[in-house]
C-alpha positions as MATLAB code, in Angstrom:
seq = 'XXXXXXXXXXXXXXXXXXXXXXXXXXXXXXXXXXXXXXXXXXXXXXXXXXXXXXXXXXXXXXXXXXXXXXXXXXXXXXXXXXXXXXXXXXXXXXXXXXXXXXXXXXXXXXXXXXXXXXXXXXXXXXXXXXXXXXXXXXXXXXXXXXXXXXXXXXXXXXXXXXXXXXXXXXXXXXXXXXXXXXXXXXXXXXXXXXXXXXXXXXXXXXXXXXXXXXXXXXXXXXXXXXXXXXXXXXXXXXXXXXXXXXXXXXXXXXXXXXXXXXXXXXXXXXXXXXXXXXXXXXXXXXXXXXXXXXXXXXXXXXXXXXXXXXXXXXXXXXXXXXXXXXXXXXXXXXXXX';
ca = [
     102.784   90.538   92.311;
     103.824   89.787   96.088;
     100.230   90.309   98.441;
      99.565   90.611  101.932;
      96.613   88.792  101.456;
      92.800   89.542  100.074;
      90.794   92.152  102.226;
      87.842   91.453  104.148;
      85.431   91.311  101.855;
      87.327   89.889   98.796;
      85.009   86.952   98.261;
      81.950   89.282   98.029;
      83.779   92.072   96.223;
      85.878   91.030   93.692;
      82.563   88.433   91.801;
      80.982   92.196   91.813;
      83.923   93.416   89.936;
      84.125   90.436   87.444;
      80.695   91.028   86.825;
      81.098   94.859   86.242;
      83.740   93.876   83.747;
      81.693   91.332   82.459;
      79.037   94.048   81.828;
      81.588   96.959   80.910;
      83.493   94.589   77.816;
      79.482   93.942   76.591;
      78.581   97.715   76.499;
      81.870   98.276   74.654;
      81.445   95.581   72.247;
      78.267   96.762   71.320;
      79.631  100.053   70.741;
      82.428   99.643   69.172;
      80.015   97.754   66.568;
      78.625  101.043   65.700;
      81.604  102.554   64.746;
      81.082  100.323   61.411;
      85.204   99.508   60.392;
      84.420   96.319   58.670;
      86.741   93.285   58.260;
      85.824   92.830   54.649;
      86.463   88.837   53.352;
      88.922   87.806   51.348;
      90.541   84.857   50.048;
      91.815   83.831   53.208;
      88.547   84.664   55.504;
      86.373   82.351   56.889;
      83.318   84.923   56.509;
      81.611   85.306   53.364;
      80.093   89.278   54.572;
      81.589   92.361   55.527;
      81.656   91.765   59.497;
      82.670   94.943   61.704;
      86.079   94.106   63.779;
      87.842   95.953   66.816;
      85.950   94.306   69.668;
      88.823   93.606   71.271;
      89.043   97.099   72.492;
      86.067   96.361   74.643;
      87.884   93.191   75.951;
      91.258   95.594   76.632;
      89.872   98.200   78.060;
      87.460   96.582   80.987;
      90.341   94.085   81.589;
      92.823   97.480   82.299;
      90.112   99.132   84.127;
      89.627   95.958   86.127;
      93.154   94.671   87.470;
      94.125   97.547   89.676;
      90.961   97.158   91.239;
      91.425   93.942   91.731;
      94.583   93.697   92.876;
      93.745   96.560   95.708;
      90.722   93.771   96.928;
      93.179   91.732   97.105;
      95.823   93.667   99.449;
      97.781   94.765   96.876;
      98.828   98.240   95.668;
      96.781   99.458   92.450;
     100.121   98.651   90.405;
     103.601   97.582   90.916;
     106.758   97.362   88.325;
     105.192   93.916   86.500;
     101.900   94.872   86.789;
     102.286   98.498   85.577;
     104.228   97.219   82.381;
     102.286   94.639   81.881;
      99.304   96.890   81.586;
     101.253   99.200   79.570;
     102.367   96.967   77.077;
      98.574   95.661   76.644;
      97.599   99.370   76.155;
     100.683   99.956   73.375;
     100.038   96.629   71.593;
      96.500   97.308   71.863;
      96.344  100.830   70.580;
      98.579   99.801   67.616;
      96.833   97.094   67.027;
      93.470   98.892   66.755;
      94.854  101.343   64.410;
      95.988   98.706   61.842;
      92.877   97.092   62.334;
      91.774  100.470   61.014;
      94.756  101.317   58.605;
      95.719   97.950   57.740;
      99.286   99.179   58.063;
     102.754   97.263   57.060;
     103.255   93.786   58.387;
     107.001   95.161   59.691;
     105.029   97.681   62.194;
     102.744   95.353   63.449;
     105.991   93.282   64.163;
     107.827   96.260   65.735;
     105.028   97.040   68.040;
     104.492   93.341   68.970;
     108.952   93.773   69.905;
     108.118   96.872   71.940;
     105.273   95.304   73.831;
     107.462   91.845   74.630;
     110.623   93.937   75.638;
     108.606   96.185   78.022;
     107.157   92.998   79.585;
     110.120   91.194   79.641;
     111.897   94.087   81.602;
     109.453   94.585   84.191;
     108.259   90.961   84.833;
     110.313   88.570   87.591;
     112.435   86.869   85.026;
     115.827   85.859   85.920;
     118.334   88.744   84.736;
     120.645   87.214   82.090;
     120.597   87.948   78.672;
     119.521   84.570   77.386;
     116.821   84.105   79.606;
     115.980   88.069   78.159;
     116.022   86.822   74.861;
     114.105   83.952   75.264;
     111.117   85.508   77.108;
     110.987   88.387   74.135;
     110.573   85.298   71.667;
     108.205   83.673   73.940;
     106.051   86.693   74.150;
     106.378   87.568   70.373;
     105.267   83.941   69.719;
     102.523   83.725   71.756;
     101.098   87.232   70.316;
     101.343   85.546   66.965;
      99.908   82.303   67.547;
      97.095   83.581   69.254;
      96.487   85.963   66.422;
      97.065   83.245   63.326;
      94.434   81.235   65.312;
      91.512   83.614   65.356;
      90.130   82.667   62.113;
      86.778   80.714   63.080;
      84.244   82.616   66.056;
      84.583   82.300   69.006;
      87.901   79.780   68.563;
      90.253   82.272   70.013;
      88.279   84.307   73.098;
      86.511   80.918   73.827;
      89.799   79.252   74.441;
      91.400   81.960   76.270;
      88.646   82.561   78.300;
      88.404   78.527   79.239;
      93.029   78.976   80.299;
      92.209   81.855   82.221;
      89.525   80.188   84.075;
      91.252   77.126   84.860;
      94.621   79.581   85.498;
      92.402   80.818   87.982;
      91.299   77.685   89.578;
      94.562   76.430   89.584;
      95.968   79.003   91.168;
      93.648   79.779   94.169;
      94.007   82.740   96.382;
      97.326   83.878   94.068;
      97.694   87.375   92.824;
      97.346   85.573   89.538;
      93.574   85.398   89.811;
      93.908   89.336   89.870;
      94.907   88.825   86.091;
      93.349   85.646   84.701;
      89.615   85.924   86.331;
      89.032   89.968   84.895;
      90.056   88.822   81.501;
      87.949   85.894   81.378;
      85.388   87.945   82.610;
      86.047   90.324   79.828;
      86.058   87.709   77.344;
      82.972   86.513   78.517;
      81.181   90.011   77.965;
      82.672   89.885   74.431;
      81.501   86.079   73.654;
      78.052   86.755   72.644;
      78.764   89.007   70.316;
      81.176   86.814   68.389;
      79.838   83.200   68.662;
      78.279   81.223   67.355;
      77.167   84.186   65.012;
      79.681   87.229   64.853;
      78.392   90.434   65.016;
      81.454   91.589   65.620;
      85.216   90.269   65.342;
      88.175   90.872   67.761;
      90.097   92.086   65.487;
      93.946   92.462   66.146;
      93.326   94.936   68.621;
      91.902   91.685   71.199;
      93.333   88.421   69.687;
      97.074   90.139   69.659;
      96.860   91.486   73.321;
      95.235   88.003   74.176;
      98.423   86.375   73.203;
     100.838   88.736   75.075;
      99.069   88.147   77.971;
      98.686   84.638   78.154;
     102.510   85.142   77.708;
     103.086   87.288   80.363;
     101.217   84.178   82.578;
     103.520   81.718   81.243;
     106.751   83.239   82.206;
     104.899   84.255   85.569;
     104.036   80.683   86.029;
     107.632   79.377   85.594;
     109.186   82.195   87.141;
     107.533   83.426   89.960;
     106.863   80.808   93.210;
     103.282   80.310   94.693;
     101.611   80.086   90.555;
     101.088   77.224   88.979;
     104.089   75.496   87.451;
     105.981   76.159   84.536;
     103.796   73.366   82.287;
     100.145   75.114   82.977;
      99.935   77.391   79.959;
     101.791   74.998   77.451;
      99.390   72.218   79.032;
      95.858   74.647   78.123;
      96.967   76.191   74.932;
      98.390   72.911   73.294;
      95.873   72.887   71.008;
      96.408   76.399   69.667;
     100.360   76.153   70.015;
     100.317   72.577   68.056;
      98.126   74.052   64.984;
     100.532   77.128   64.452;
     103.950   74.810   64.393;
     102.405   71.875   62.795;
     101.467   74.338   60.003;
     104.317   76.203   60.275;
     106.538   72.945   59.738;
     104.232   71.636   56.690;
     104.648   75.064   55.167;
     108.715   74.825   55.397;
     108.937   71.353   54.393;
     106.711   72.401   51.133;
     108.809   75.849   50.790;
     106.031   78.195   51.437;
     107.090   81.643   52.104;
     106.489   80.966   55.920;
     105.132   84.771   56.454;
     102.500   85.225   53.460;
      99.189   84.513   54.119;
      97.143   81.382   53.778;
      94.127   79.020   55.093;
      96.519   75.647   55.635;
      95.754   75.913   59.716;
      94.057   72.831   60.702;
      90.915   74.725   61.919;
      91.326   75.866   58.543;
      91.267   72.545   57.160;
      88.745   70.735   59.163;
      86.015   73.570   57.935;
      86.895   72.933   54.070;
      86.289   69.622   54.308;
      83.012   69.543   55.727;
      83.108   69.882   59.366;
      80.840   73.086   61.040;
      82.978   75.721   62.082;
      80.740   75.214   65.489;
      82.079   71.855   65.437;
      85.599   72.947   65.212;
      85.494   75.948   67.954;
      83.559   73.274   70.385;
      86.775   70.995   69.624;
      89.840   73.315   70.056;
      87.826   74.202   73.488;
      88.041   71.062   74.482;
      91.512   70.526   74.324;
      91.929   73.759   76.797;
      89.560   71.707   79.034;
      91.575   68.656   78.699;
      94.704   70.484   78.941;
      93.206   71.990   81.914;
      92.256   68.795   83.695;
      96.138   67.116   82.568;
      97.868   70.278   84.329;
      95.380   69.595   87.721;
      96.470   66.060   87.877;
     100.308   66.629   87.502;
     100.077   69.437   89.703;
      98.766   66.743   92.213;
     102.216   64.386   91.667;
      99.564   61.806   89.755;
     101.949   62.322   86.873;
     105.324   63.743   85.657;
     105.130   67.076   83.636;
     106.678   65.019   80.709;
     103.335   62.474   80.832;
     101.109   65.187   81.611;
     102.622   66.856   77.950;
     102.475   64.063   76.295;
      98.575   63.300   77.630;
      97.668   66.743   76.212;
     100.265   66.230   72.568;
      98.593   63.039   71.987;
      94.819   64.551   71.347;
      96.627   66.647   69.277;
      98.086   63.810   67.113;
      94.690   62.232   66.820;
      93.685   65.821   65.465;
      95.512   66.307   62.448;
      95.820   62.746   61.292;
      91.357   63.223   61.056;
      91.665   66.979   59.657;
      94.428   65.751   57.168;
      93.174   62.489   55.778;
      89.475   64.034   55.369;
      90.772   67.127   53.509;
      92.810   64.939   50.994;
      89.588   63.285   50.115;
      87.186   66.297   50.334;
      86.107   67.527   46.517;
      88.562   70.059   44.826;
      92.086   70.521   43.744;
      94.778   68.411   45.345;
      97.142   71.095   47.159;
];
């Protein structure tokens, strides 16, 4: 992602080409609404009607179509080595993804293809060569992909908050290639938005909340691996809110003995809907811990405070979070869990 520096007539161009994939995700939204494969409800969904699902392949496909254009604006070459498999694992994951949001295959190939995708991103990204460092990026991709898709459960929670980290990715990292990345995806999120909150018409599906997460992976390990992006603590700083619902409930579920990878509604977005609070409510607050997040990263970024305070600003909201969520759900009206 190395640049010589935008062209000419980047600060004219490249708004035209957000808002061309602004307008492009929209058109293939609303399409991909007529091709009527339906996310029927069960006892885990938040929606009580057959909704149709895949509009994530709107959101993929404008944000491919987007970032070699971008990047060329910006005095780049259409692709390089990261940028190329980074693309191509967004395609893979996204193509696999759409068919089990079709098929609804095996949990093991979703897994396998969500492996593939990490590896080939892992390989071509700037991460430092060793083995462990390997390893560790694979898991940190493979994490992030499921996070991001255990968290899209309420509209809008999941393409509003990644849209809201990409933005501030963007404005934290000013006149980076990174904004070749970030800003076309938020723009493609934003075409998708309507359509999904704070009615759905539509649903991501797997297909967009899956390649969501394995590119707001792909940031993080650019951000603490590559020099001129923002540091190392940006990503971890927006997505705290999403990242502390997935192990809080992961670590409730072990210390009950759950079967840690069957199904359930014990996420505290989950939680805060059944007892009582609007599912609104609960997107507008999970988006305002990415804002928060946002404004923590800005300030620490600025030497105001010490990446351990500025995690500890954004962990504490978080805190405040589940001790509400939990006490109100052990006194909401039903069975005790």
């Amino acid at each position: 992602m190395i640049a010589s520096g935008p062209a000419p007539g980047f600060p004219l161009a490249f708004p035209l080409l957000l808002l061309a994939t602004w307008i492009t995700a929209g058109l293939l939204v609303a399409a991909t609404i007529r091709l009527g494969v339906m996310d029927h409800p069960g006892h885990r969904s938040s929606h009580t009607k057959p909704t149709p699902k895949g509009g994530g392949i709107g959101i993929v496909t404008a944000f491919v179509l987007a970032v070699p254009i971008g990047r060329v604006l910006h005095g780049m070459a259409p692709l390089d080595l990261p940028a190329a498999g980074l693309l191509a694992a967004t395609i893979l994951l996204g193509a696999v993804s759409w068919l089990d949001d079709v098929h609804q295959w095996p949990p093991i190939l979703k897994l396998g293809a969500q492996v593939a995708a990490s590896v080939l991103v892992a390989l071509t990204l700037p991460v430092p060569a060793t083995l462990p460092w390997f390893v560790l990026s694979v898991a940190i991709l493979v994490f992030m992909t499921n996070a991001v898709n255990f968290m899209d459960g309420l509209n809008g929670l999941v393409s509003g908050s990644v849209m809201l980290a990409c933005l501030a990715l963007g404005v934290l990292s000013p006149g980076s290639p990174l904004v070749t990345m970030v800003f076309p995806l938020a723009a493609a999120l934003t075409g998708f938005l309507p359509f999904n909150f704070p009615a759905a018409r539509i649903f991501m599906g797997d297909v967009g909340s899956q390649t969501c997460g394995l590119l707001l992976g792909a940031f993080a390990l650019v951000c603490a691996f590559q020099p001129g992006m923002p540091p190392w603590y940006a990503v971890p700083m927006l997505f705290a809110g999403l990242i502390y619902d997935v192990v809080y409930t992961l670590a409730r579920r072990w210390r009950r003995g759950a079967r840690l990878m069957e199904g359930h509604r014990e996420h505290l977005y989950q939680r805060a809907t059944q007892a009582g609070l609007s599912p609104v409510a609960v997107t507008l607050i999970l988006w305002s811990f990415v804002l928060w997040g946002g404004v923590m990263a800005y300030i620490t970024m600025l030497g105001m405070l010490r990446p351990t305070s500025g995690l500890s600003a954004v962990i504490l909201p978080q805190l405040a979070w589940s001790t509400v969520v939990e006490r109100r759900w052990t006194k909401r009206p039903g069975p005790a869990e």
